[in-house]
Amino acid sequence: MCGIVAYVGHQKAQPIVIKGLKRLEYRGYDSAGISFFNNDTLFTYKTKGKVSDLEEILNGEVSDATIGMGHTRWATHGVPNNVNAHPQASNSGNLVVVHNGIIENYASLKEELISRGFEFHSDTDTEVLVNLIEDVQKKEKVKLGKAVQIALSQVVGAYAIVVFDKRKPNELIAARLGSPLAIGVGENEFFVASDATPFVEYTKNVIYLEEEHLAIIRRDREVRIRKIKNDKLIKPYIEELKLSLENIQKGGYDHFMLKEIFEQPKAIKDTLRGRLLSNEGIITLSSLREHENKFLKARRILIVACGTSWHAGLVAEYMIEDYTRIPVEVEYASEFRYRNPIIFPDDIVIAISQSGETADTIAAINIAKEKGAFVYGICNVVGSTISRITDTGCYTHAGPEIGVASTKAFTTQITVVSLIALYLGKANGTLSRFQYQESVTELDNLPTKVESILSLKSYIEEVAHSFKRAKNCIYLGRGYNFPVALEGALKLKEISYIHAEGYPAAEMKHGPIALIDKEMPVVVIATKKGYYEKVVSNIQEIKSREGRIIAIVSEGDTQVKELADYCIEIPESSESFAAILSTIPLQLLSYYIAVHRNCNVDQPRNLAKSVTVE
Ligand code: G6P
């Protein structure tokens, strides 16, 4: 949450920072601000609203400044307004800070600073931090980097910050704990950002700052990195950035979400590439091969995740238990971390996260590690915190997902889970050779099937049109399609603001059926394999109460067609892989409903893609 960009070099900083902020708006977009330093003067512009609103304030003028920083905010402390927007300045006006995270002990620090004569103008924890740094500078008479280091050692919470002191016009200080920061190393120029997208066209050299590290970044010098706690100098590890500009542009689509929905055949192929040799019936996952015994001897597998990734975790539970007979439990990371869970040393914990930065999932991993469990990460963002703190893991390789509502991340997470379940099922003999080979072939064919579902775009858009005025919606599914119902409902509420509930179809009788009348759209996933007949009975029950039925059915279905108002036909598949296929029309349905309602699809209100606060 919140995006940070900073630049020091020889180019004009303002356009680089503004463009970078736009790429980071997925992290929050309720206010934006920029500071740059030119001709001995520090300029700061801030506003409630989006980066485009900030641009309007800048009114087309471009400063010659070659050092600057910016911020796009997802409010934690203080409502979104101009004063609470970042950068936040210190009382003297010498220091400015951009911050992503939460300073938990800000109230006590603030009191102390007030008692020493500091004044506060905003409601933010960041203004406390910048004044704390100033206070340390005054008291200790140390250099900026040292002052930041001392101040941070008094802070409880999470942060990724960039600090600038106008008396040091060639220097930026960056530091992190719990929120990500990447440093782009160019030719005599440096970029700092919450992820690498703001500098992808300028340099392919990136340093991912580690937890509790502080970087001193000076124009024309090498980056110096120190540990905040013990001041130890660390040799920077420069990695090659494997991201291209094309990956992060809309490529002709109206929205990133639509682009990402349509990228799914390729994304699934990329997830499978080099890992699935279907003709030979081989799955190669080095992370599993190296730790095969641990998995096969595991007492249980615990899955921790949040949001859409948690829904992928539910599919994983069904699939891993089904294929391997290893017991699986799935938990919201936010609950797991605080409820004193039982974790045995021979448990395996699988953390699923698109961003690899979700604060609750990171905390759950840390607890699992403390209790001695082996932790496996499934992440999309390469080099993310979760990919680094887990014992091993597997990337989804879906490519950057920018739309706030997760789409291709979900289907590729399930793809990885399928590989894991099949690999382990074969290794421990719980899957017959026939079942294994059949599933491997089916997995290989998934991209083609997804492609054919995407060709139904126009029909789904029509269906969406009929439901654009709905106020509520129920999603029902059984077995593997139950998590899909949850995910379908989440997609709808996230981007169209229609209240939606996902339910196991049979649970309808225990409550939701009371809501059904002729105004209520009910999306039912009724694919052929699994509990088809039972779901058909549920559809009958809805029909008798005049609910409006949108059904996702297998190609050639006749029974449901007679009952439903709209039927979206998808290729037939085994029950487990239906989870991927039936998700696709639900993504498109939510997308078009949101578009018909004129909602901001890629940046829905109050949400952020990367939730780095608990
Ligand atoms: C946010 C996003 C969701 C995502 C969830 C978990 O709420 O808006 O799309 O599913 O975080 O994020 P993660 O990156 O851990 O998968």
XYZ file of C-alpha atoms in Angstrom, residues 13-410:
398
model
C 13.506 14.118 -11.926
C 9.913 15.332 -12.182
C 8.773 13.400 -15.286
C 10.518 10.234 -14.079
C 8.831 10.456 -10.694
C 5.380 11.238 -12.113
C 5.552 8.415 -14.653
C 6.801 6.076 -11.947
C 3.957 7.028 -9.610
C 1.442 6.204 -12.318
C 2.904 2.724 -12.553
C 2.640 2.337 -8.804
C -0.925 3.571 -8.479
C -2.059 -0.028 -8.065
C -0.601 0.325 -4.553
C -2.977 3.101 -3.560
C -4.509 6.097 -5.227
C -6.254 8.367 -2.759
C -3.673 11.169 -2.782
C -0.384 11.955 -4.466
C 2.574 14.251 -4.018
C 6.012 15.148 -5.281
C 9.042 17.065 -3.962
C 12.016 18.160 -6.003
C 14.994 20.339 -5.308
C 16.100 23.013 -7.737
C 18.256 26.123 -7.373
C 18.529 25.815 -3.601
C 14.772 25.526 -3.187
C 12.679 22.539 -2.202
C 9.348 22.425 -4.027
C 6.509 20.219 -2.809
C 3.143 19.719 -4.529
C 0.470 17.494 -3.024
C -3.151 16.751 -3.601
C -6.019 14.517 -2.693
C -6.824 12.276 -5.650
C -4.776 10.541 -8.276
C -1.444 11.192 -9.913
C -3.358 12.746 -12.822
C -4.747 15.332 -10.351
C -1.198 16.063 -9.245
C -0.203 16.539 -12.865
C -2.963 19.095 -13.253
C -1.535 21.071 -10.369
C 1.906 20.974 -11.971
C 0.174 22.462 -14.981
C 2.555 21.188 -17.620
C 5.576 22.913 -16.091
C 8.650 20.734 -15.800
C 11.344 21.584 -13.302
C 15.045 21.207 -14.170
C 15.585 19.487 -10.809
C 17.616 16.305 -11.010
C 16.670 15.007 -7.573
C 13.136 14.340 -6.421
C 10.686 11.962 -4.817
C 6.995 11.198 -5.019
C 4.253 9.214 -3.358
C 0.876 7.743 -4.178
C -1.101 7.019 -1.053
C -3.480 4.459 0.417
C -4.508 6.166 3.645
C -3.809 4.478 6.966
C -3.494 7.424 9.403
C -5.557 10.449 8.486
C -8.180 10.914 5.776
C -7.025 11.420 2.198
C -6.475 15.177 1.811
C -3.754 17.576 0.703
C -2.211 17.922 4.163
C -2.009 14.200 4.851
C -0.558 13.457 1.406
C 3.170 12.771 1.195
C 5.938 13.953 0.989
C 5.777 15.047 4.609
C 8.181 17.790 5.668
C 9.952 18.367 8.989
C 9.295 21.493 11.062
C 12.398 23.262 9.758
C 11.413 22.455 6.181
C 14.836 20.918 5.584
C 13.707 17.289 5.401
C 11.078 15.548 3.348
C 10.029 11.918 3.578
C 7.870 9.550 1.548
C 6.702 6.502 3.457
C 4.897 3.225 2.795
C 3.871 1.378 5.952
C 2.682 2.130 9.469
C 4.600 3.544 12.422
C 2.736 1.802 15.230
C 4.241 3.784 18.129
C 3.689 7.113 16.391
C 1.378 8.437 19.125
C 3.966 8.134 21.907
C 6.756 9.465 19.658
C 4.526 12.377 18.693
C 3.835 13.266 22.317
C 7.532 13.254 23.064
C 8.293 15.450 20.062
C 5.504 17.886 21.002
C 7.006 18.156 24.464
C 10.256 19.184 22.776
C 8.540 21.921 20.797
C 7.678 20.181 17.517
C 4.434 21.083 15.831
C 2.283 18.822 13.679
C 0.053 19.809 10.815
C -1.138 16.458 9.495
C -2.673 13.351 11.060
C -0.004 11.091 9.590
C 2.491 8.847 11.292
C 4.962 9.899 8.587
C 5.108 13.479 9.840
C 6.140 12.034 13.206
C 8.911 10.047 11.534
C 10.346 12.984 9.582
C 10.417 15.126 12.716
C 11.946 12.322 14.708
C 14.797 12.273 12.180
C 15.131 16.031 12.504
C 15.171 15.750 16.278
C 17.980 13.173 16.080
C 19.930 15.439 13.690
C 19.661 18.315 16.151
C 20.573 16.294 19.213
C 23.268 14.038 17.833
C 24.836 16.271 15.169
C 25.289 13.261 12.895
C 25.087 12.843 9.114
C 21.684 12.287 7.512
C 22.124 8.527 7.034
C 23.087 8.074 10.667
C 20.204 10.244 11.854
C 17.735 8.139 9.858
C 19.300 4.990 11.264
C 19.005 6.209 14.877
C 15.423 7.382 14.326
C 14.394 4.085 12.766
C 15.782 2.135 15.681
C 13.144 3.874 17.861
C 10.316 3.032 15.520
C 7.926 0.092 15.884
C 6.043 -0.845 12.734
C 6.656 -1.207 9.057
C 8.241 1.145 6.605
C 9.802 1.711 3.263
C 11.029 5.305 3.208
C 13.032 7.737 1.189
C 14.444 10.775 2.973
C 15.874 13.958 1.464
C 17.623 16.831 3.231
C 17.882 20.048 1.235
C 21.258 20.750 2.785
C 22.474 17.521 1.133
C 21.177 18.037 -2.402
C 22.987 15.052 -3.933
C 21.786 12.417 -1.529
C 18.786 10.190 -0.867
C 18.448 7.830 2.069
C 16.257 4.775 1.589
C 15.364 2.171 4.208
C 12.940 -0.677 4.650
C 11.334 -2.926 7.203
C 8.274 -4.873 6.127
C 7.528 -2.879 2.969
C 9.434 -3.415 -0.276
C 11.991 -1.130 -1.938
C 13.943 -1.617 -5.131
C 16.914 0.503 -6.166
C 17.605 0.883 -9.884
C 21.291 1.419 -10.565
C 21.874 3.316 -13.811
C 24.856 5.161 -15.304
C 25.538 7.787 -12.646
C 21.883 7.815 -11.711
C 19.703 5.987 -9.213
C 16.033 5.224 -8.880
C 14.261 4.109 -5.736
C 10.772 2.648 -5.920
C 8.305 0.287 -4.276
C 8.858 -2.064 -7.186
C 11.029 -1.989 -10.283
C 8.347 -0.854 -12.763
C 9.142 2.895 -12.528
C 12.672 2.409 -13.840
C 12.316 -0.526 -16.201
C 13.140 1.564 -19.287
C 16.209 3.175 -17.694
C 18.183 0.310 -16.197
C 18.169 -3.449 -15.853
C 20.332 -3.376 -12.723
C 18.358 -3.652 -9.536
C 19.109 -3.989 -5.852
C 16.192 -5.300 -3.791
C 16.810 -3.746 -0.415
C 16.688 -6.361 2.349
C 14.749 -6.108 5.603
C 16.214 -3.608 8.081
C 18.723 -2.319 5.563
C 19.411 1.325 4.850
C 20.894 2.637 1.608
C 22.839 5.846 1.193
C 22.446 6.879 -2.420
C 24.616 9.711 -3.715
C 24.839 11.133 -7.202
C 27.887 9.699 -9.024
C 28.877 7.417 -6.128
C 28.296 3.760 -5.369
C 25.313 2.818 -3.236
C 26.292 2.071 0.366
C 24.095 -0.278 2.334
C 24.113 -0.719 6.095
C 22.175 -2.824 8.557
C 19.988 -0.510 10.598
C 20.483 -2.471 13.823
C 24.254 -2.910 13.978
C 25.581 -0.525 11.316
C 27.300 -3.393 9.464
C 28.280 -2.458 5.907
C 26.687 -4.822 3.351
C 27.949 -5.435 -0.168
C 25.075 -4.494 -2.513
C 23.779 -7.438 -4.519
C 22.902 -6.174 -7.990
C 20.487 -8.398 -9.926
C 19.392 -8.295 -13.530
C 15.841 -7.049 -13.918
C 13.786 -9.424 -16.035
C 10.919 -7.087 -16.823
C 10.148 -5.190 -19.980
C 8.163 -2.039 -20.666
C 5.722 -4.037 -22.782
C 4.860 -6.188 -19.750
C 3.532 -3.207 -17.848
C 1.566 -1.426 -20.573
C -2.067 -1.970 -21.549
C -1.142 -3.149 -25.039
C -4.311 -1.876 -26.722
C -6.765 -3.136 -24.085
C -9.128 -0.719 -22.335
C -8.020 -1.885 -18.935
C -5.186 -3.852 -17.383
C -7.762 -6.245 -15.957
C -9.029 -7.149 -19.415
C -5.492 -7.516 -20.724
C -4.635 -9.778 -17.810
C -7.772 -11.894 -18.292
C -6.795 -12.359 -21.938
C -3.196 -13.124 -21.040
C -4.248 -16.250 -19.142
C -3.584 -18.829 -21.876
C -0.023 -17.516 -22.167
C 0.368 -17.070 -18.415
C -0.647 -20.689 -17.782
C 1.747 -21.838 -20.520
C 4.525 -19.816 -18.886
C 3.717 -21.374 -15.524
C 3.978 -24.845 -17.053
C 7.007 -24.097 -19.239
C 9.946 -26.358 -18.447
C 7.989 -27.935 -15.601
C 5.530 -30.104 -17.472
C 6.666 -32.483 -20.185
C 3.289 -33.951 -20.966
C 4.324 -36.498 -23.618
C 6.868 -38.027 -21.305
C 4.494 -37.648 -18.344
C 7.145 -35.766 -16.389
C 6.715 -32.924 -13.936
C 9.955 -31.269 -12.908
C 9.848 -28.910 -9.978
C 13.293 -28.642 -8.444
C 11.851 -27.129 -5.280
C 9.825 -30.336 -4.768
C 12.441 -32.768 -5.994
C 15.005 -31.414 -3.540
C 12.591 -31.672 -0.617
C 10.472 -34.607 -1.754
C 10.946 -36.581 1.457
C 9.855 -33.680 3.603
C 6.637 -33.410 1.621
C 5.945 -37.115 1.573
C 6.556 -37.427 5.309
C 4.653 -34.246 6.167
C 2.127 -34.647 8.957
C -0.027 -31.955 7.349
C 0.151 -29.151 4.842
C -1.047 -25.793 6.131
C -1.825 -23.161 3.538
C -1.765 -19.473 4.471
C -2.858 -16.645 2.187
C -5.158 -13.630 1.843
C -7.837 -12.521 -0.625
C -7.868 -14.222 -3.988
C -4.745 -16.191 -3.061
C -6.721 -17.686 -0.178
C -9.299 -18.887 -2.688
C -6.479 -20.545 -4.639
C -5.505 -22.116 -1.302
C -8.976 -23.656 -1.004
C -8.645 -25.199 -4.455
C -5.226 -26.446 -3.346
C -6.769 -28.106 -0.306
C -9.239 -30.029 -2.438
C -6.633 -30.991 -4.997
C -3.733 -31.943 -2.727
C -5.957 -34.045 -0.462
C -7.611 -35.598 -3.485
C -4.369 -36.529 -5.254
C -2.004 -37.191 -2.353
C -4.145 -37.998 0.709
C -1.914 -35.656 2.743
C -4.174 -33.675 5.125
C -4.404 -30.001 4.198
C -5.750 -27.010 6.118
C -6.225 -23.540 4.688
C -6.142 -20.419 6.814
C -6.473 -16.711 6.346
C -2.964 -15.501 7.186
C -4.442 -12.661 9.260
C -6.217 -15.159 11.540
C -3.406 -17.681 11.638
C -0.859 -15.142 12.851
C -2.868 -14.131 15.914
C -4.700 -17.248 16.999
C -1.848 -19.253 18.524
C -2.054 -22.026 15.920
C -0.692 -25.515 16.463
C 2.248 -26.022 14.118
C 4.294 -29.193 14.222
C 7.916 -29.274 13.041
C 6.906 -31.887 10.457
C 4.162 -29.657 9.047
C 4.714 -27.983 5.734
C 3.372 -24.498 5.349
C 2.569 -23.263 1.847
C 2.226 -19.491 1.538
C 0.421 -18.269 -1.569
C 0.781 -14.644 -2.621
C 0.720 -12.822 -5.936
C 2.735 -9.843 -4.721
C 4.891 -11.715 -2.225
C 4.546 -8.646 0.001
C 1.271 -9.131 1.889
C 1.987 -8.191 5.507
C -0.272 -10.813 7.114
C 1.092 -13.621 4.953
C 4.656 -12.593 5.803
C 3.799 -12.592 9.518
C 2.201 -16.058 9.212
C 5.355 -17.361 7.502
C 7.527 -15.979 10.266
C 5.422 -17.740 12.902
C 5.604 -21.016 10.983
C 9.372 -20.675 10.716
C 9.731 -19.943 14.422
C 7.836 -23.164 15.160
C 10.205 -25.106 12.929
C 7.880 -25.825 9.979
C 9.239 -25.967 6.463
C 7.792 -23.107 4.406
C 7.103 -23.264 0.678
C 6.178 -20.066 -1.192
C 4.040 -19.683 -4.303
C 4.562 -16.125 -5.536
C 4.248 -14.211 -8.753
C 6.593 -11.296 -8.141
C 10.162 -12.406 -8.620
C 12.488 -11.315 -5.820
C 9.577 -10.387 -3.518
C 9.878 -10.682 0.245
C 7.946 -13.956 0.481
C 10.039 -15.530 -2.248
C 13.103 -14.666 -0.212
C 12.013 -15.600 3.311
C 10.505 -18.998 2.484
C 12.659 -22.146 2.542
C 11.902 -22.841 -1.083
C 9.079 -22.345 -3.540
C 7.837 -21.904 -7.028
C 7.085 -18.784 -9.053
C 3.855 -18.608 -11.019
C 5.537 -16.608 -13.826
C 2.238 -14.954 -14.746
C 4.011 -11.667 -15.525
C 3.143 -8.364 -13.838
C -0.468 -8.161 -12.663
C -1.451 -4.498 -12.478
C -5.264 -4.504 -12.286
C -6.153 -4.438 -8.598
C -8.582 -7.341 -9.014
C -6.489 -10.463 -9.321
C -7.141 -12.648 -12.384
C -4.191 -14.386 -14.012
C -2.457 -14.659 -10.645
C -5.330 -16.857 -9.411
